[in-house]
PDB file of C-alpha atoms in Angstrom:
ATOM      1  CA  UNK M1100     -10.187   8.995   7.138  1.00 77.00           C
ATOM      2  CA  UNK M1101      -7.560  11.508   8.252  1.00 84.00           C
ATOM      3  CA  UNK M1102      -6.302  13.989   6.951  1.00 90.00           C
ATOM      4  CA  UNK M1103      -3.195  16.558   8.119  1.00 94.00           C
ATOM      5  CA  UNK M1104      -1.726  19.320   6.370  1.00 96.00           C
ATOM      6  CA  UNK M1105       1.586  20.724   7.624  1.00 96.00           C
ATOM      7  CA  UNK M1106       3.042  24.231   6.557  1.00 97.00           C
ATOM      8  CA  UNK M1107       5.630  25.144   5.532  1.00 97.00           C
ATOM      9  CA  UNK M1108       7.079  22.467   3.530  1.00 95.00           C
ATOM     10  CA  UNK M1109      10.469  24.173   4.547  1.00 97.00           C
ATOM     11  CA  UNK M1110      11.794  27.059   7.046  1.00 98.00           C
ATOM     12  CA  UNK M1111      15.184  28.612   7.164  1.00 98.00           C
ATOM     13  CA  UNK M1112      15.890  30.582  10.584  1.00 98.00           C
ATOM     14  CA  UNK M1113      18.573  32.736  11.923  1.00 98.00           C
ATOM     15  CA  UNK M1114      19.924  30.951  14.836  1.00 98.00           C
ATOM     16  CA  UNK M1115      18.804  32.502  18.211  1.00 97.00           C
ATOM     17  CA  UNK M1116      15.026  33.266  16.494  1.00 98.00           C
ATOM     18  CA  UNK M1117      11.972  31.562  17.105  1.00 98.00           C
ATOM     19  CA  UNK M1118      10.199  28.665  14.309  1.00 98.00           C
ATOM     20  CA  UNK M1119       6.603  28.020  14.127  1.00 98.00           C
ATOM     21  CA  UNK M1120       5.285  24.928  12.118  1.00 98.00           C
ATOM     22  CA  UNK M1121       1.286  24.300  11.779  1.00 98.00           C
ATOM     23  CA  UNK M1122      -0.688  20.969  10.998  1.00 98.00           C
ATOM     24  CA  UNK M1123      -4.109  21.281  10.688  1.00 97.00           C
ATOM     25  CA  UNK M1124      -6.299  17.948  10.694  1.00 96.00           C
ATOM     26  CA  UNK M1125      -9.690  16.702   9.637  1.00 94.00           C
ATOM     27  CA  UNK M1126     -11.248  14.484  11.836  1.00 91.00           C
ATOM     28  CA  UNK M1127     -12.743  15.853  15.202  1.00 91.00           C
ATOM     29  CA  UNK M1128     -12.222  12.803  16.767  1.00 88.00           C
ATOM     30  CA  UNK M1129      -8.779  12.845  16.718  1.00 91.00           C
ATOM     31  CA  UNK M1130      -7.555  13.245  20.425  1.00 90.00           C
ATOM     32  CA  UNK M1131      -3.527  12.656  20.397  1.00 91.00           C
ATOM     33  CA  UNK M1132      -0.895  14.770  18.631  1.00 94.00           C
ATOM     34  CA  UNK M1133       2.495  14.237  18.098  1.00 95.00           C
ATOM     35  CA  UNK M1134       5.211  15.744  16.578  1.00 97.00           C
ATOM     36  CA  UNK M1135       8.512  13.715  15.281  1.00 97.00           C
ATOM     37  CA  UNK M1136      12.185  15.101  14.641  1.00 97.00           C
ATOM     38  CA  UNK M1137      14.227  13.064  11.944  1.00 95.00           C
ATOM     39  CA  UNK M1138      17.675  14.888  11.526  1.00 94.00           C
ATOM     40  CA  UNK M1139      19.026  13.819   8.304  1.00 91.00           C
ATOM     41  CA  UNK M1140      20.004  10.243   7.635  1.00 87.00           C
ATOM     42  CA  UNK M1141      18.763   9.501  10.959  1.00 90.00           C
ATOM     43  CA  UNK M1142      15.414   7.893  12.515  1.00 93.00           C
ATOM     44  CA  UNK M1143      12.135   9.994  13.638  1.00 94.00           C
ATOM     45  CA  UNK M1144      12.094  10.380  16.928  1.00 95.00           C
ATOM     46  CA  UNK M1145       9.771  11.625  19.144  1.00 95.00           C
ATOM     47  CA  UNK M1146      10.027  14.977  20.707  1.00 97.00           C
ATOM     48  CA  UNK M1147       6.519  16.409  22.189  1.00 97.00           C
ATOM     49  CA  UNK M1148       3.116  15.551  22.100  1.00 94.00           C
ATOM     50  CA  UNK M1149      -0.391  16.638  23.493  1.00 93.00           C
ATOM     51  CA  UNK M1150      -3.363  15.320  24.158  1.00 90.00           C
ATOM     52  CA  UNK M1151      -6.882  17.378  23.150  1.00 85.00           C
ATOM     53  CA  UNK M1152      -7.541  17.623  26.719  1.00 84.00           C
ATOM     54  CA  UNK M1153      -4.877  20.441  27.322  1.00 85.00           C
ATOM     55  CA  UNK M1154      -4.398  23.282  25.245  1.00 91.00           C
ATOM     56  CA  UNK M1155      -0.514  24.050  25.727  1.00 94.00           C
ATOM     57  CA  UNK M1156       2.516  21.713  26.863  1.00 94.00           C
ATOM     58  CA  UNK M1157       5.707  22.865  27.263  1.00 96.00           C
ATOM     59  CA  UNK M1158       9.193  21.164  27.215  1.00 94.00           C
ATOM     60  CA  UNK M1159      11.818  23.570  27.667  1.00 96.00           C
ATOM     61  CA  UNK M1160      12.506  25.397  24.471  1.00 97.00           C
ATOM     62  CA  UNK M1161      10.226  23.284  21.952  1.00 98.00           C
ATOM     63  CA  UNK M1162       6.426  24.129  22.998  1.00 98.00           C
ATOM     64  CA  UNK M1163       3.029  22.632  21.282  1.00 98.00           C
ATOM     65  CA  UNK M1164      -0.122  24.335  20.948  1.00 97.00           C
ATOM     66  CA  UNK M1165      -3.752  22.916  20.462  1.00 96.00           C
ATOM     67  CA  UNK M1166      -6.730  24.258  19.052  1.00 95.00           C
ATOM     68  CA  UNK M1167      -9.726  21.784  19.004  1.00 93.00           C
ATOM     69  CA  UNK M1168     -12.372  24.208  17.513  1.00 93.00           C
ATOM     70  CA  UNK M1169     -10.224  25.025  14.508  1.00 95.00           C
ATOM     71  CA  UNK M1170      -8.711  22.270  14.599  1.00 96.00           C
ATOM     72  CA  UNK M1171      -5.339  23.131  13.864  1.00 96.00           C
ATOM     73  CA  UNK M1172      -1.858  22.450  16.303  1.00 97.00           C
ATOM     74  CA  UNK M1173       1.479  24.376  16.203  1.00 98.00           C
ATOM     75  CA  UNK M1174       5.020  23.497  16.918  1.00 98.00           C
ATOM     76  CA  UNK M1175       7.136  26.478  18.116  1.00 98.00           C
ATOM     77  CA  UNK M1176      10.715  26.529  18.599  1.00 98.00           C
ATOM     78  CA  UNK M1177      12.348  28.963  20.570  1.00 97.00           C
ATOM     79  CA  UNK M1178      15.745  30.158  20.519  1.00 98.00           C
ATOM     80  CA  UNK M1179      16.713  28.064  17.527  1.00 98.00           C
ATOM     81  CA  UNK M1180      19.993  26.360  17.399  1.00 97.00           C
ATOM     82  CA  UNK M1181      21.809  24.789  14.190  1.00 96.00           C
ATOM     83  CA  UNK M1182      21.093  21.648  15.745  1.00 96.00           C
ATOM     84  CA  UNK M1183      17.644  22.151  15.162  1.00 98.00           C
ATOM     85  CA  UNK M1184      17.699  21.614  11.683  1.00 98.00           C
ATOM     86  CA  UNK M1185      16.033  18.937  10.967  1.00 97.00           C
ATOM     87  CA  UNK M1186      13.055  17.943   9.133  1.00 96.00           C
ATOM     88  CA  UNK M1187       9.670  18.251  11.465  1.00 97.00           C
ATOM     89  CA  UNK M1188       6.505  15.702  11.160  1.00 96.00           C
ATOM     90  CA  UNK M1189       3.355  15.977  12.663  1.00 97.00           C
ATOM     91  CA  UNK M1190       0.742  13.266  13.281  1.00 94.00           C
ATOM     92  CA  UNK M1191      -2.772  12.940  14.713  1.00 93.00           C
ATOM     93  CA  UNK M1192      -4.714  10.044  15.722  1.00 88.00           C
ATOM     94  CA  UNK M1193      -7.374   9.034  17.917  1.00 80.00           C
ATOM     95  CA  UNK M1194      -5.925   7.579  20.920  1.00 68.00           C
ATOM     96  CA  UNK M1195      -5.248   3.633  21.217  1.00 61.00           C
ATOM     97  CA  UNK M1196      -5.161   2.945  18.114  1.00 63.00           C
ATOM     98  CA  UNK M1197      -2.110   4.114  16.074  1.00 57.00           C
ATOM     99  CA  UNK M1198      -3.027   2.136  13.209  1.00 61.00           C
ATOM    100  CA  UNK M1199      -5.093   5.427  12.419  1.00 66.00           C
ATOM    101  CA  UNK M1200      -1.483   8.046  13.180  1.00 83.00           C
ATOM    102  CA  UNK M1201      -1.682  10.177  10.231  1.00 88.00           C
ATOM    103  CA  UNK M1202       1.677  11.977   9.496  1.00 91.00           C
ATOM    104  CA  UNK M1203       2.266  15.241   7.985  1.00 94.00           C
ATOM    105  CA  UNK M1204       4.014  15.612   5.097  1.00 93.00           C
ATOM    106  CA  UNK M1205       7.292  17.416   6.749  1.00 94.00           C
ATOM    107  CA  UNK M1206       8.356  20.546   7.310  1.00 96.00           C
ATOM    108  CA  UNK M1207      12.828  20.980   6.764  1.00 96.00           C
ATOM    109  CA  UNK M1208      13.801  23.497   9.239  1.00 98.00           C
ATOM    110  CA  UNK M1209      17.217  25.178   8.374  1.00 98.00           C
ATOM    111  CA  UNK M1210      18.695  27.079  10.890  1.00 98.00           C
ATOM    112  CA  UNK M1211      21.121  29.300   9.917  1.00 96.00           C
ATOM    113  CA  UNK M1212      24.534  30.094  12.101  1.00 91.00           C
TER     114      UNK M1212
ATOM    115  CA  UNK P 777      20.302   2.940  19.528  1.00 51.00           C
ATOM    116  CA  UNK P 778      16.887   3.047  20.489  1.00 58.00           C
ATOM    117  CA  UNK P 779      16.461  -0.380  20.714  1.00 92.00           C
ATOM    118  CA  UNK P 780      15.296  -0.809  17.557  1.00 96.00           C
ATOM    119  CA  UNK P 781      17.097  -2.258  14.921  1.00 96.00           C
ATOM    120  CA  UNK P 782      16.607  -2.913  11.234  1.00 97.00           C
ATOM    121  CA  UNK P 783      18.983  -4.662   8.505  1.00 97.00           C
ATOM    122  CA  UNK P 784      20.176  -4.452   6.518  1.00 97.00           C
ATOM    123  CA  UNK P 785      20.881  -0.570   5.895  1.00 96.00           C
ATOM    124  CA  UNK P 786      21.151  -0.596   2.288  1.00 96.00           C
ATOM    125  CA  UNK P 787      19.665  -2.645  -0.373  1.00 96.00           C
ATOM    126  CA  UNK P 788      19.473  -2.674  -4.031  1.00 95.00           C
ATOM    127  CA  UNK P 789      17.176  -5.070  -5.862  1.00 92.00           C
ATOM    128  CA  UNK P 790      16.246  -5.859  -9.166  1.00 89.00           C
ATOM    129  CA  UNK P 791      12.604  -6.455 -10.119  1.00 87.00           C
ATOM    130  CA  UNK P 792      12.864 -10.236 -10.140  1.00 86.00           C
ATOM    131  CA  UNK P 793      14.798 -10.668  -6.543  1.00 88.00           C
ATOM    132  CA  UNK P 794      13.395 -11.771  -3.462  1.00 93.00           C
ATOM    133  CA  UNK P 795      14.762 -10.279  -0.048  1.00 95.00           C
ATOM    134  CA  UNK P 796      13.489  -9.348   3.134  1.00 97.00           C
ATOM    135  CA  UNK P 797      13.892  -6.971   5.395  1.00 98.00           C
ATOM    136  CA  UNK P 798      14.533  -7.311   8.966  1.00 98.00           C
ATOM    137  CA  UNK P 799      13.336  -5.419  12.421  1.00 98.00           C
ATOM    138  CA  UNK P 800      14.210  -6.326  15.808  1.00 97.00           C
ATOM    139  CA  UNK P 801      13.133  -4.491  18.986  1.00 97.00           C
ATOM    140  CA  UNK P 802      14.215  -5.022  22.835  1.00 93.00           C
ATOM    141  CA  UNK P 803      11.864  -2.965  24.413  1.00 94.00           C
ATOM    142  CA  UNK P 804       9.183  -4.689  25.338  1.00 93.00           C
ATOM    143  CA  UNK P 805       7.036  -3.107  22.952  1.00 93.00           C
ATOM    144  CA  UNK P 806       4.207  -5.349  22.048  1.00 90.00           C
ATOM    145  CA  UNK P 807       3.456  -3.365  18.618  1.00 90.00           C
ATOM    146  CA  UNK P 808       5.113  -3.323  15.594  1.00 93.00           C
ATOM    147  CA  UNK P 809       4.552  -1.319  12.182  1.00 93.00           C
ATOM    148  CA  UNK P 810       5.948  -1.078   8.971  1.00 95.00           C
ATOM    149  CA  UNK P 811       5.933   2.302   7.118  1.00 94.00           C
ATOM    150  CA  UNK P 812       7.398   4.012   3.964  1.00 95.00           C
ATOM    151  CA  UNK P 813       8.945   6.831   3.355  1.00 94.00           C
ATOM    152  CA  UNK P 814       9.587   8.551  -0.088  1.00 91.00           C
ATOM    153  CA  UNK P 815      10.734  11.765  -0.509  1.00 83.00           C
ATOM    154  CA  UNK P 816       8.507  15.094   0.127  1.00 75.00           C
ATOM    155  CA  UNK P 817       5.868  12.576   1.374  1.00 83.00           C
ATOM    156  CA  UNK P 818       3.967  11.825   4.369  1.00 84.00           C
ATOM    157  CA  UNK P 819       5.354   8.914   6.136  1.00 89.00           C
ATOM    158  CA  UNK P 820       2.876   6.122   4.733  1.00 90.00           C
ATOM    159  CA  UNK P 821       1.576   3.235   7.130  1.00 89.00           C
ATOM    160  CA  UNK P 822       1.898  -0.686   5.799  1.00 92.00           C
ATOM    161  CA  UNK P 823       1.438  -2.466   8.440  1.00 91.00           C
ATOM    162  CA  UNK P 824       0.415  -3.085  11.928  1.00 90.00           C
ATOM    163  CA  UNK P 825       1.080  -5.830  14.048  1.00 90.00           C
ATOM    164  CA  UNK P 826      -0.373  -5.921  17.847  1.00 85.00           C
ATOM    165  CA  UNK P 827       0.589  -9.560  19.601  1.00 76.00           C
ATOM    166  CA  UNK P 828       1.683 -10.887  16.630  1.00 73.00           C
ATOM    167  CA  UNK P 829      -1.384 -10.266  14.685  1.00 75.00           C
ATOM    168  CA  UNK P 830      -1.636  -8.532  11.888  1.00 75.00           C
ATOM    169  CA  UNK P 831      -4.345  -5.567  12.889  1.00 72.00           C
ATOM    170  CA  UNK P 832      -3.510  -3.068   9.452  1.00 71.00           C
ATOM    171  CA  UNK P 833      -3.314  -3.549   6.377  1.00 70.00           C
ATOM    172  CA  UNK P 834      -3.376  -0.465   4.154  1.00 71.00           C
ATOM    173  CA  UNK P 835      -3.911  -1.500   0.900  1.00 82.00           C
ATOM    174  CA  UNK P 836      -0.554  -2.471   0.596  1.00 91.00           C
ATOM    175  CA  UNK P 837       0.643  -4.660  -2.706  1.00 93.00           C
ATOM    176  CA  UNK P 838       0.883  -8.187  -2.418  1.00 92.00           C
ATOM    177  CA  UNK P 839       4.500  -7.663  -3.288  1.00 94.00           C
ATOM    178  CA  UNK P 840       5.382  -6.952  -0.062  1.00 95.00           C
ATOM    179  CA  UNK P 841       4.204  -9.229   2.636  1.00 94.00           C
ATOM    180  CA  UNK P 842       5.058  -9.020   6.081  1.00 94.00           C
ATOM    181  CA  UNK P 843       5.689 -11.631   8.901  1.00 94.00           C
ATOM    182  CA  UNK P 844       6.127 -11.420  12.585  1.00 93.00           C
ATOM    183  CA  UNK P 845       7.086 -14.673  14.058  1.00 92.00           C
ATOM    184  CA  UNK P 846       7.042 -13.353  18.056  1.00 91.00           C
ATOM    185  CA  UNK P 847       6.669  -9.800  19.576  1.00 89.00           C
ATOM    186  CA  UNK P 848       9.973  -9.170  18.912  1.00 94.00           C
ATOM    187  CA  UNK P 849      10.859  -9.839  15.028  1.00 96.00           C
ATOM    188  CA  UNK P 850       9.371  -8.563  12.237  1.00 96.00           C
ATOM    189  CA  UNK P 851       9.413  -8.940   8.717  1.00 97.00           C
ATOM    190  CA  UNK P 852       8.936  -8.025   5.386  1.00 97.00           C
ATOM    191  CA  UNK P 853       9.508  -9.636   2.445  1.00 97.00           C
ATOM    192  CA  UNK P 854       9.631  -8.467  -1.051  1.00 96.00           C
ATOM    193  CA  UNK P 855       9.622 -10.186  -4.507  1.00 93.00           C
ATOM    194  CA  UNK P 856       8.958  -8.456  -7.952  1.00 93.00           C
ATOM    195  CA  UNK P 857       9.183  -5.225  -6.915  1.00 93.00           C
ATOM    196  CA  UNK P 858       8.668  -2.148  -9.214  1.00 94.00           C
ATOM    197  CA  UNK P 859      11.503   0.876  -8.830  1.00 93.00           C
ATOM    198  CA  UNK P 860       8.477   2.837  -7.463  1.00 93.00           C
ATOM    199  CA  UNK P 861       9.201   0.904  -4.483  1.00 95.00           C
ATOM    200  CA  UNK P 862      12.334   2.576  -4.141  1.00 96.00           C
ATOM    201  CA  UNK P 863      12.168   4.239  -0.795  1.00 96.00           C
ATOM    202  CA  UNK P 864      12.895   4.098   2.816  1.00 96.00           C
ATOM    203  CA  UNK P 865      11.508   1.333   5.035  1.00 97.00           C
ATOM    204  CA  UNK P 866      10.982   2.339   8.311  1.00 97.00           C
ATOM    205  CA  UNK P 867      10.013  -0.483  11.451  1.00 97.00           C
ATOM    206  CA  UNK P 868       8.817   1.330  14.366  1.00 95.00           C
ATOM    207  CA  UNK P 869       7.269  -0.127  17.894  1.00 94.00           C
ATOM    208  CA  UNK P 870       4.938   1.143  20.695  1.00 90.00           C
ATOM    209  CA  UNK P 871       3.258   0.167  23.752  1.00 87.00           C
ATOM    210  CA  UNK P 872      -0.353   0.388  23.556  1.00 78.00           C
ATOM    211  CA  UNK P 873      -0.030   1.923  20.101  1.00 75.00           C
ATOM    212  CA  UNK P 874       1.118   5.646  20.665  1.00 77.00           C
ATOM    213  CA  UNK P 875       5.034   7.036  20.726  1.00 87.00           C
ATOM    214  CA  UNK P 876       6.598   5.207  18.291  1.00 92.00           C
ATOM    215  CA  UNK P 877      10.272   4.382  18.444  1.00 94.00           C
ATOM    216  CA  UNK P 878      11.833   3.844  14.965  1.00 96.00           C
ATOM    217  CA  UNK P 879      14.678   2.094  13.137  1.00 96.00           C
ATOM    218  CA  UNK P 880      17.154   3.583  11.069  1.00 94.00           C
ATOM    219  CA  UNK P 881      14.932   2.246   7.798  1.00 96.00           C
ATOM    220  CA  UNK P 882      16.264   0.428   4.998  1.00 97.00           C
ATOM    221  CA  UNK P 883      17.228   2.613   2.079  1.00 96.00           C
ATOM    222  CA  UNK P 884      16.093   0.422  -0.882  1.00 96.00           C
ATOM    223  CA  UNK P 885      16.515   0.524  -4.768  1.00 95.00           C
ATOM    224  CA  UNK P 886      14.648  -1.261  -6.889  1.00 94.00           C
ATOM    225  CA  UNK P 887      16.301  -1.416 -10.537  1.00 91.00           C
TER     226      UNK P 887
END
């Protein structure tokens, strides 16, 4: 089955600076990505996600990036703000059938006023 | 509130109760899912139900066994847990099986 790996387990930030969070993923056929925000004591929610078919996809300050060969994905944050902190997950599966979403294992982003 | 919501919010046990936890969602979602969630761990997928039928099960102990009367409601119902089980219990939906939309989870002790 599936298997991600997300790095770094946790990531303190000056506020104003940028955060970068990377899941890499075993399966090949894994076509949708999607990243989660749960701020604490609160639900996941879902705050991007991209598709294998594009490489990029921006939405305004929180961007995603896709590399199929190496299979690997990236969550950057620009411009950090202290409500940012929050712990990040990411997931993959192959598309239709979330029954195989595999979820990272969490990455706490501090950001520091 | 994202229109989905789980009860109750808190819930200590001892090995020998029974209780059951409880997820409601308004969205038309016609998915449901059960997952846990223990601490410095990957959120951990129970169970899937699509149309009221059970599509997942993930090798998930008979001590928990859900139930999902309509597209709506779900389920899950636990007797002689261990305090391993201690965790959060998330409920989530989807359309067509992608962007979930959680509860708030069910912080449970088992003693």
């Amino acid at each position: 089955g599936e298997n991600v790996e997300q790095h770094p387990s946790t990531l303190s930030v000056q506020e104003g600076d940028s955060a970068v969070i990377k899941c890499t993923y075993s399966d090949s056929a894994s076509n949708y990505f999607p990243w989660y925000k749960q701020e604490l004591g609160k639900r996941p929610q879902l705050i991007i996600d991209i598709r294998s078919n594009v490489g990029e996809k921006k939405d305004q300050r929180i961007a995603v990036t896709l590399n199929k060969t190496a299979k690997h994905f990236s969550l950057h944050i620009t411009e950090t703000q202290p409500e940012d902190s929050a712990v990040y997950f990411c997931a993959a599966s192959f598309s239709g059938s979330a029954r195989q979403l595999t979820f990272g294992s969490g990455t706490q982003l501090t950001v520091l006023p | 509130e994202t229109g989905v919501t789980q009860t109750p919010r808190h819930l200590v046990m001892g090995m020998t109760n029974k209780k059951s936890l409880k997820c409601e969602q308004h969205l038309g979602h016609n998915a449901m899912y059960w997952y846990k969630q223990s601490a410095k761990k990957p959120l951990e997928l129970m169970f899937v139900y699509s149309l009221e039928e059970r599509v997942e099960n993930n090798s998930v102990p008979s001590r928990f066994s859900p139930e999902c009367p309509n597209s709506s409601h779900l389920f899950l119902h636990l007797h002689t847990l261990q305090p391993e089980d201690s965790a959060l219990y998330l409920c989530a939906s989807s359309r067509g099986f992608e962007k979930l939309f959680f509860g708030s989870g069910t912080q449970l002790s088992v003693l």
